[in-house]
Each structure stands twice: as structure tokens, then as C-alpha cells.
Coordinates of C-alpha atoms in Angstrom, one line a residue:
Chain A
M1 CA 137.1 104.7 118.2
L2 CA 135.0 107.5 119.6
F3 CA 132.0 105.6 118.3
F4 CA 133.1 102.5 120.0
R5 CA 133.6 104.3 123.3
I6 CA 130.2 105.9 123.2
K7 CA 128.6 102.5 122.4
C8 CA 130.6 100.8 125.1
V9 CA 129.5 103.4 127.7
W10 CA 125.9 103.2 126.6
I11 CA 125.8 99.5 127.0
L12 CA 127.5 99.6 130.4
N13 CA 125.4 102.4 131.7
D14 CA 124.0 100.7 134.7
L15 CA 127.5 99.5 135.7
K16 CA 128.9 103.0 135.2
D17 CA 126.2 104.6 137.3
T18 CA 126.9 102.1 140.1
I19 CA 130.7 102.8 140.0
L20 CA 130.0 106.5 140.0
S21 CA 127.8 106.1 143.2
F22 CA 131.0 105.0 144.9
I23 CA 133.6 107.4 143.5
S24 CA 134.2 110.6 141.5
I25 CA 136.2 109.7 138.3
N26 CA 136.6 111.4 135.0
N27 CA 135.1 110.0 131.8
V28 CA 138.3 109.0 130.2
D29 CA 139.4 107.0 133.2
I30 CA 136.1 105.3 133.8
D31 CA 135.9 104.3 130.1
F32 CA 139.4 102.8 130.4
G33 CA 138.0 100.6 133.2
L34 CA 134.7 99.7 131.5
Q35 CA 136.5 98.3 128.5
F36 CA 137.6 95.3 130.6
F37 CA 134.1 94.2 131.5
K38 CA 132.7 91.6 129.1
E39 CA 128.9 91.2 128.6
E40 CA 127.8 87.7 129.2
S41 CA 124.4 85.9 129.3
F42 CA 123.4 82.8 131.2
K43 CA 120.2 80.8 131.1
K44 CA 118.1 80.0 134.1
G45 CA 119.4 76.9 135.8
T46 CA 123.0 77.4 134.8
F47 CA 125.7 77.3 137.5
L48 CA 128.5 79.9 137.5
L49 CA 130.2 78.0 140.2
K50 CA 130.0 74.6 142.0
P51 CA 131.9 73.3 145.0
N52 CA 135.6 72.4 144.4
E53 CA 135.8 74.9 141.5
Y54 CA 137.9 78.0 141.4
I55 CA 136.5 81.4 140.6
D56 CA 138.6 84.4 139.3
T57 CA 135.7 86.5 137.9
F58 CA 133.8 89.3 139.4
Y59 CA 130.3 89.9 138.0
F60 CA 127.9 92.9 137.9
I61 CA 124.3 92.0 137.3
S62 CA 122.5 94.0 134.7
N63 CA 119.4 91.7 134.6
G64 CA 118.4 88.6 136.5
C65 CA 119.0 86.8 139.7
V66 CA 121.6 84.5 141.2
S67 CA 121.5 82.4 144.4
Y68 CA 124.7 81.9 146.4
Y69 CA 124.4 78.9 148.6
T70 CA 126.1 75.9 150.2
I71 CA 124.6 72.4 150.8
E72 CA 125.6 71.1 154.2
D73 CA 124.3 67.7 155.4
G74 CA 121.8 67.8 152.5
K75 CA 120.5 71.1 153.6
T76 CA 120.6 74.2 151.3
Q77 CA 121.9 77.3 153.1
V78 CA 121.4 80.4 151.1
M79 CA 124.0 83.1 151.9
E80 CA 122.9 85.7 149.4
L81 CA 120.4 86.4 146.6
F82 CA 122.0 88.7 144.1
T83 CA 119.8 90.9 141.7
E84 CA 120.2 93.9 139.4
G85 CA 122.9 96.3 140.5
Y86 CA 124.9 93.8 142.6
F87 CA 128.5 93.0 142.2
F88 CA 129.2 89.4 143.2
T89 CA 131.5 86.5 143.2
D90 CA 132.3 83.9 145.8
L91 CA 134.4 86.5 147.5
Y92 CA 136.1 84.3 150.0
A93 CA 137.2 81.7 147.4
Y94 CA 138.1 84.6 144.9
I95 CA 140.3 86.4 147.4
E96 CA 142.0 83.4 148.9
E97 CA 142.3 81.6 145.5
I98 CA 141.0 78.4 146.9
P99 CA 138.4 75.9 145.7
S100 CA 134.9 77.1 146.5
N101 CA 132.5 75.2 148.7
A102 CA 129.5 77.0 147.4
Y103 CA 127.1 77.2 144.4
L104 CA 126.3 80.2 142.3
E105 CA 123.1 79.3 140.5
V106 CA 121.2 81.4 137.9
L107 CA 117.6 81.7 139.1
E108 CA 116.5 83.9 136.3
D109 CA 118.0 84.4 132.8
L110 CA 121.0 86.5 133.5
K111 CA 122.9 89.4 131.9
V112 CA 126.1 90.3 133.6
Y113 CA 129.3 92.3 133.0
A114 CA 132.2 90.1 133.9
I115 CA 135.8 91.1 134.7
S116 CA 138.7 88.7 135.4
K117 CA 141.0 89.2 138.4
E118 CA 143.9 90.0 136.0
D119 CA 141.9 92.8 134.3
Q120 CA 140.7 94.1 137.6
Q121 CA 144.3 94.4 138.8
K122 CA 145.0 96.4 135.6
I123 CA 142.3 98.9 136.5
F124 CA 143.5 99.2 140.1
D125 CA 147.1 99.8 138.8
Y126 CA 145.9 102.4 136.3
S127 CA 143.9 104.6 138.5
H128 CA 143.9 105.7 142.2
E129 CA 140.2 106.2 141.9
F130 CA 139.5 102.7 140.8
E131 CA 141.7 101.5 143.7
R132 CA 139.4 103.5 146.0
F133 CA 136.4 101.9 144.4
G134 CA 138.0 98.6 145.2
R135 CA 138.5 99.6 148.8
L136 CA 134.9 100.9 149.2
S137 CA 133.4 97.8 147.6
M138 CA 135.4 95.6 149.9
Q139 CA 134.3 97.7 152.8
R140 CA 130.7 97.2 151.6
A141 CA 131.2 93.5 151.4
F142 CA 132.5 93.4 155.0
V143 CA 129.6 95.4 156.3
N144 CA 127.0 93.3 154.4
N145 CA 128.5 90.1 155.7
F146 CA 128.8 91.4 159.3
R147 CA 125.3 92.8 159.3
R148 CA 123.8 89.6 157.9
I149 CA 125.4 87.4 160.6
N150 CA 124.3 89.8 163.3
E151 CA 120.8 89.9 162.1
L152 CA 120.5 86.2 161.9
R153 CA 121.7 86.1 165.6
S154 CA 119.9 89.1 167.1
L155 CA 116.6 89.6 165.2
S156 CA 113.5 87.4 165.6
N157 CA 112.3 85.3 162.7
Q158 CA 109.4 87.7 162.1
E159 CA 111.7 90.8 162.3
R160 CA 114.0 89.3 159.7
Y161 CA 111.0 88.5 157.4
L162 CA 109.5 92.0 157.7
Q163 CA 112.9 93.6 157.1
L164 CA 113.5 91.6 153.9
L165 CA 109.9 92.4 152.8
E166 CA 110.6 96.1 153.2
K167 CA 114.0 96.2 151.7
R168 CA 113.7 93.7 148.8
P169 CA 110.0 93.1 148.2
D170 CA 110.7 91.9 144.6
L171 CA 112.5 88.8 145.9
F172 CA 109.2 87.3 147.1
Q173 CA 107.9 87.3 143.5
R174 CA 111.1 86.2 141.9
V175 CA 112.7 83.5 144.1
P176 CA 111.2 80.1 145.2
Q177 CA 109.9 80.3 148.7
Y178 CA 112.2 77.6 150.1
L179 CA 115.2 79.7 149.0
I180 CA 113.7 82.8 150.7
A181 CA 113.2 80.7 153.8
S182 CA 116.7 79.5 153.8
Y183 CA 118.1 83.0 153.3
L184 CA 116.0 84.1 156.3
G185 CA 117.4 81.2 158.4
L186 CA 113.9 79.6 158.4
T187 CA 112.3 76.3 157.3
P188 CA 109.7 76.7 154.5
V189 CA 107.1 75.8 157.1
G190 CA 108.4 78.4 159.5
L191 CA 108.2 81.1 156.7
S192 CA 104.6 80.0 155.9
K193 CA 103.5 80.3 159.5
I194 CA 104.9 83.9 159.8
R195 CA 103.2 84.9 156.6
K196 CA 99.9 83.4 157.7
R197 CA 100.1 85.0 161.1
L198 CA 100.8 88.4 159.7
S199 CA 98.1 88.2 157.1
Q200 CA 95.6 87.6 159.9
V201 CA 96.6 90.6 161.8
Chain B
M1 CA 163.4 117.4 160.4
L2 CA 165.6 114.6 159.1
F3 CA 166.3 113.6 162.7
F4 CA 162.6 113.7 163.5
R5 CA 161.8 111.5 160.6
I6 CA 164.4 108.9 161.5
K7 CA 163.1 108.9 165.1
C8 CA 159.5 108.6 164.0
V9 CA 160.3 105.7 161.7
W10 CA 162.3 103.9 164.3
I11 CA 159.5 104.2 166.9
L12 CA 156.9 103.0 164.4
N13 CA 159.0 100.2 163.0
D14 CA 156.6 97.4 163.7
L15 CA 153.7 99.3 162.1
K16 CA 155.9 100.2 159.1
D17 CA 156.9 96.6 158.6
T18 CA 153.3 95.5 158.8
I19 CA 152.2 98.1 156.2
L20 CA 155.2 97.0 154.0
S21 CA 154.0 93.4 154.2
F22 CA 150.8 94.6 152.3
I23 CA 152.3 97.1 149.7
S24 CA 155.4 98.4 148.1
I25 CA 155.8 102.1 148.9
N26 CA 158.8 104.4 148.9
N27 CA 160.2 105.8 152.2
V28 CA 159.1 109.4 151.7
D29 CA 155.5 108.3 151.1
I30 CA 155.4 105.8 154.0
D31 CA 156.9 108.4 156.4
F32 CA 154.2 110.9 155.3
G33 CA 151.6 108.3 156.4
L34 CA 153.3 107.3 159.6
Q35 CA 153.3 110.9 160.9
F36 CA 149.5 110.6 161.4
F37 CA 149.8 107.7 163.8
K38 CA 149.9 108.8 167.5
E39 CA 151.4 106.6 170.1
E40 CA 149.1 105.9 173.0
S41 CA 149.2 103.7 176.1
F42 CA 146.3 102.2 178.0
K43 CA 146.3 100.3 181.3
K44 CA 144.9 96.8 181.7
G45 CA 141.2 97.0 182.5
T46 CA 140.6 100.2 180.4
F47 CA 137.8 100.3 177.8
L48 CA 138.6 101.8 174.4
L49 CA 134.9 101.4 173.5
K50 CA 131.6 100.6 175.2
P51 CA 128.1 100.0 173.8
N52 CA 126.4 103.1 172.5
E53 CA 129.6 104.9 172.0
Y54 CA 131.0 106.0 168.6
I55 CA 134.5 105.1 167.4
D56 CA 136.4 107.0 164.7
T57 CA 139.9 105.6 165.5
F58 CA 141.9 102.7 164.0
Y59 CA 144.5 101.1 166.2
F60 CA 147.6 99.1 165.5
I61 CA 148.9 97.1 168.5
S62 CA 152.6 97.3 169.3
N63 CA 152.2 95.6 172.6
G64 CA 149.4 94.1 174.6
C65 CA 146.1 92.5 174.1
V66 CA 142.5 93.6 173.5
S67 CA 139.2 91.7 173.7
Y68 CA 136.4 92.7 171.3
Y69 CA 133.1 91.3 172.6
T70 CA 129.4 91.9 173.1
I71 CA 127.2 91.0 176.0
E72 CA 123.9 89.4 175.0
D73 CA 121.4 88.2 177.6
G74 CA 124.1 88.5 180.2
K75 CA 126.4 86.3 178.1
T76 CA 129.8 87.5 176.9
Q77 CA 130.4 86.7 173.2
V78 CA 134.0 87.3 172.3
M79 CA 134.3 88.1 168.6
E80 CA 138.0 88.7 168.4
L81 CA 141.2 88.8 170.6
F82 CA 143.7 91.3 169.2
T83 CA 147.4 91.1 169.9
E84 CA 150.7 92.5 168.6
G85 CA 150.6 93.3 164.9
Y86 CA 146.9 93.5 164.6
F87 CA 145.0 96.5 163.2
F88 CA 141.7 96.9 164.9
T89 CA 138.6 98.9 165.7
D90 CA 134.9 98.1 165.9
L91 CA 135.0 98.0 162.1
Y92 CA 131.2 97.8 161.6
A93 CA 130.5 100.8 163.8
Y94 CA 133.5 102.7 162.4
I95 CA 132.5 102.3 158.8
E96 CA 128.8 102.9 159.3
E97 CA 129.4 105.7 161.8
I98 CA 126.8 104.3 164.2
P99 CA 126.9 103.7 167.9
S100 CA 128.7 100.4 168.7
N101 CA 127.1 97.5 170.5
A102 CA 130.4 96.1 171.6
Y103 CA 133.2 96.4 174.1
L104 CA 136.9 96.9 173.4
E105 CA 138.6 96.0 176.7
V106 CA 142.3 96.1 177.4
L107 CA 143.4 92.7 178.7
E108 CA 147.1 93.6 179.0
D109 CA 148.8 96.9 179.3
L110 CA 148.6 98.3 175.8
K111 CA 150.8 100.3 173.5
V112 CA 149.1 101.3 170.2
Y113 CA 149.5 103.6 167.3
A114 CA 146.2 105.3 166.7
I115 CA 144.9 107.1 163.6
S116 CA 141.7 109.1 163.3
K117 CA 139.3 108.5 160.4
E118 CA 140.0 112.1 159.2
D119 CA 143.8 111.5 159.1
Q120 CA 143.3 108.1 157.5
Q121 CA 141.4 109.8 154.7
K122 CA 144.4 112.2 154.2
I123 CA 146.7 109.3 153.7
F124 CA 144.4 107.6 151.2
D125 CA 144.0 110.9 149.3
Y126 CA 147.8 111.5 149.3
S127 CA 148.9 108.1 147.9
H128 CA 147.5 105.5 145.6
E129 CA 149.6 102.9 147.5
F130 CA 148.0 103.8 150.8
E131 CA 144.6 103.5 149.1
R132 CA 145.7 100.0 148.0
F133 CA 146.8 99.2 151.6
G134 CA 143.3 100.3 152.6
R135 CA 141.7 98.0 150.1
L136 CA 143.9 95.0 151.0
S137 CA 143.3 95.6 154.8
M138 CA 139.5 95.7 154.2
Q139 CA 139.8 92.5 152.1
R140 CA 141.7 90.9 155.0
A141 CA 138.9 92.0 157.4
F142 CA 136.3 90.4 155.2
V143 CA 138.2 87.2 154.9
N144 CA 138.8 86.9 158.6
N145 CA 135.2 87.6 159.5
F146 CA 133.9 85.1 156.8
R147 CA 136.3 82.4 157.9
R148 CA 135.6 82.8 161.5
I149 CA 131.8 82.5 161.0
N150 CA 132.3 79.4 158.7
E151 CA 134.6 77.8 161.2
L152 CA 132.1 78.3 164.1
R153 CA 129.6 76.6 161.9
S154 CA 131.5 73.8 160.2
L155 CA 134.3 72.7 162.6
S156 CA 133.8 70.6 165.6
N157 CA 134.6 72.1 169.1
Q158 CA 137.8 70.1 169.3
E159 CA 138.9 71.1 165.8
R160 CA 138.4 74.8 166.6
Y161 CA 140.4 74.3 169.8
L162 CA 143.3 72.6 168.1
Q163 CA 143.4 75.1 165.4
L164 CA 143.6 78.0 167.8
L165 CA 146.2 76.2 169.8
E166 CA 148.3 75.8 166.7
K167 CA 147.8 79.3 165.2
R168 CA 147.9 81.4 168.4
P169 CA 149.3 79.3 171.3
D170 CA 150.2 82.5 173.2
L171 CA 146.6 83.3 173.8
F172 CA 146.2 80.4 176.2
Q173 CA 148.8 82.0 178.4
R174 CA 147.6 85.5 178.1
V175 CA 143.8 85.5 178.1
P176 CA 141.5 84.2 180.9
Q177 CA 140.1 80.8 180.0
Y178 CA 136.4 81.9 180.0
L179 CA 137.2 84.4 177.2
I180 CA 139.1 81.8 175.2
A181 CA 136.1 79.5 175.6
S182 CA 133.7 82.3 174.4
Y183 CA 135.9 83.0 171.5
L184 CA 135.8 79.3 170.5
G185 CA 132.0 79.3 170.9
L186 CA 132.3 77.0 174.0
T187 CA 131.3 77.2 177.6
P188 CA 134.3 77.2 180.1
V189 CA 133.2 73.7 181.1
G190 CA 133.2 72.6 177.5
L191 CA 136.7 73.9 177.0
S192 CA 138.0 72.2 180.1
K193 CA 136.5 68.9 178.9
I194 CA 138.3 69.1 175.6
R195 CA 141.6 70.0 177.2
K196 CA 141.3 67.1 179.7
R197 CA 140.3 64.6 177.0
L198 CA 143.2 65.6 174.8
S199 CA 145.7 65.5 177.7
Q200 CA 144.7 61.9 178.3
V201 CA 145.4 60.8 174.7

């Protein structure tokens, strides 16, 4: 049993570190929580979610990349690009328990730790600290969503591009340009123009 | 002391009921929490917040109405209209502890229960159940923000108008039309046209 716990914690080390960056919690309690996360792998091109499906799973990415997008009037609208260290789900559909209108598509072979809503509730019931982790994660989700909407409204195209380049330079190597463009609220041509203009400066 | 507690709970009854609609918590614990809320009154026309100011208070509205808006390029953009039963603050500035870029303006004489960030933390530390309340409130804030953005994008002007009329008919009596229009993402003229068209059906 001790061996199992050590093994379990070792495997989930990146997830554990991320949780510990939000809260202080003792080893026994965090190991109680970690046991509910199941390691899963998905191949590039797989969909974790499509429109009209329900989702009751939260994922933590250990390796890989996932695109969260909708298609409206034939146009792809990328809402988020999730990479290592991100917790993700279709949070709106997950909370409201309604069918999603979005896609979660695996852009790179993916290793995740997945937890069901039922098991998440067990962790929240078990520990005040995990409940706090839930509160702070939800707070983070609110802030990210609010900031993203504000930036799309208030920053120029070029400012948004430069900001993404600074904060998440890896995305430009990993994700097709048309998805980066959509995430920035641009057309692929618009993105090309900005890159060309900046390369000439 | 007993008298004080009964008095306190009686005054804060609407706040207590709202908290109890989120969580199950015993009377001793909820009274511990309620003691940190201070009753405050503000006259119509007062500002609880202006751009470049910090905010470290959360409010619960017992009576009255508050407009939460920004002014961009001289144009008022109403993000939310808060009325009885709402918890509110400028949540983004509050969480991030940065200066706000928004206004919180009292549209109707206001009675609120206010709690400082420091006191809120005391409540979260004291009780697992209050921590859960915090998580669920934050979840609600995420959902409301996400839904609002989606509705502004995906519903027609008329659909948004009819939805607001159904969900919050009182707003149309209480709030100036140009603020309602802004909240709906319309010009005042656009709002008039929709009302006129519908009144002729």
C-alpha cells in the first residue's frame, strides 16, 4: 500500500505540484485526492467532446495540446488552447450539466489525468483544503475568461499577437497557424500580415 | 449576546437566505459569518467605484440597484445591472488586486451588506461550508459572465431583449432606457425600434 502510494504520487507529480501551487495541504490528504485521477492517453485527432454531447470530466494535461472551439456559420472560433499544466473541460457545459456546443480536439498526442464530477465532489467533501483549491481554480477560470474577452475588445490585433508571443511562444510551433489566428480573433491573412510587418521592423 | 445574535440574523435575513440557497450550514456557523457583514447605505448617484480605484469589498444588495459599466471612447458599456439578492463587486479588479477600469454607480438608493476581503478570508478559514459557498459563488460568476458573452454573440437583438424582459422585467421600470440598451448591446434607437416593432405585433 505504501509502495502504491509512492508510485501514485510519483506518476502524478506534475498534477500534485500544480495543486500545491494553489493550496497548502498535507501529504496524506493530497494523496487521498490524487487517487481519483485516472491517467488517460488520446491520439492526435481524437475528440474529447463534440457539440450536443455532455461532459462530466475534468482533465489535467501532463503532455500534449487541446483546442477548445466552436464552429459558427462555418467559422472556427478558438476559445482556448490548452497545454501542459492546464486544467480544462468545457466548464460552462460541465457546471450547468447541459449539452456542449463546443469541440475539444486533441492537437498533439495527449496524456491527461482525468477526474469525474462524482469523484471531484468526494474530494471536496473530504477536505476543506481541496474545497479551497476548487474555489481558487474557479476564480482563476473567471479571471482568464474575463481577461480574454477584455483583451479581444480593448487590445489592437498587433498587441494581442505580441502578448501571446511573449506569454506562450511554444504555441506558434505547436499549433496550426489558422487556429492561432482564430484564437487571436484574426483571419489567417491578418495574422500573416502582422508577422510580416513585424519581421520588417 | 443571544439577543444580539437574534437581532443580527433578523436584519441580515435576506443575505442569510441567499447563502442558504447555496449551502447547508448550521446556525452557529452561519451567524459567525454574518457578523462580518456591515450594513451600509448609499444615495442614488453615489459611486462605489471609479476607474483607477482599488476595491476590496464584496457587497450583497438588500435594496436598490447598481450599474457596473465602463466608458470606452466616450461610450458607456454596461456590463451588469445588480439588484436585490445580488452579490457584487468589480470581481476582476477585486481578485487581481489591480486598479479597476469600471464604474459602480448607485442607480437607486441602496442598502447593502458589505464585507472586506480580509473578513471574507476569516470566514473561509473558519468553515469548510463557507469555503464551499465561495467556490459555488465563483462558479456562478463564471457561468454568468460566460453566458452573457455568448448571448451577446449568438442571440439576435430581439431575442436578447425578449429574454431580459422575461427574466428581469423590473429593470425596464427602474433603469434609464439608455443603460438598458447598453446592457443589451444596443443603441437607444435600436432598443426603441425593437419595442415599437413588438408593440405592433
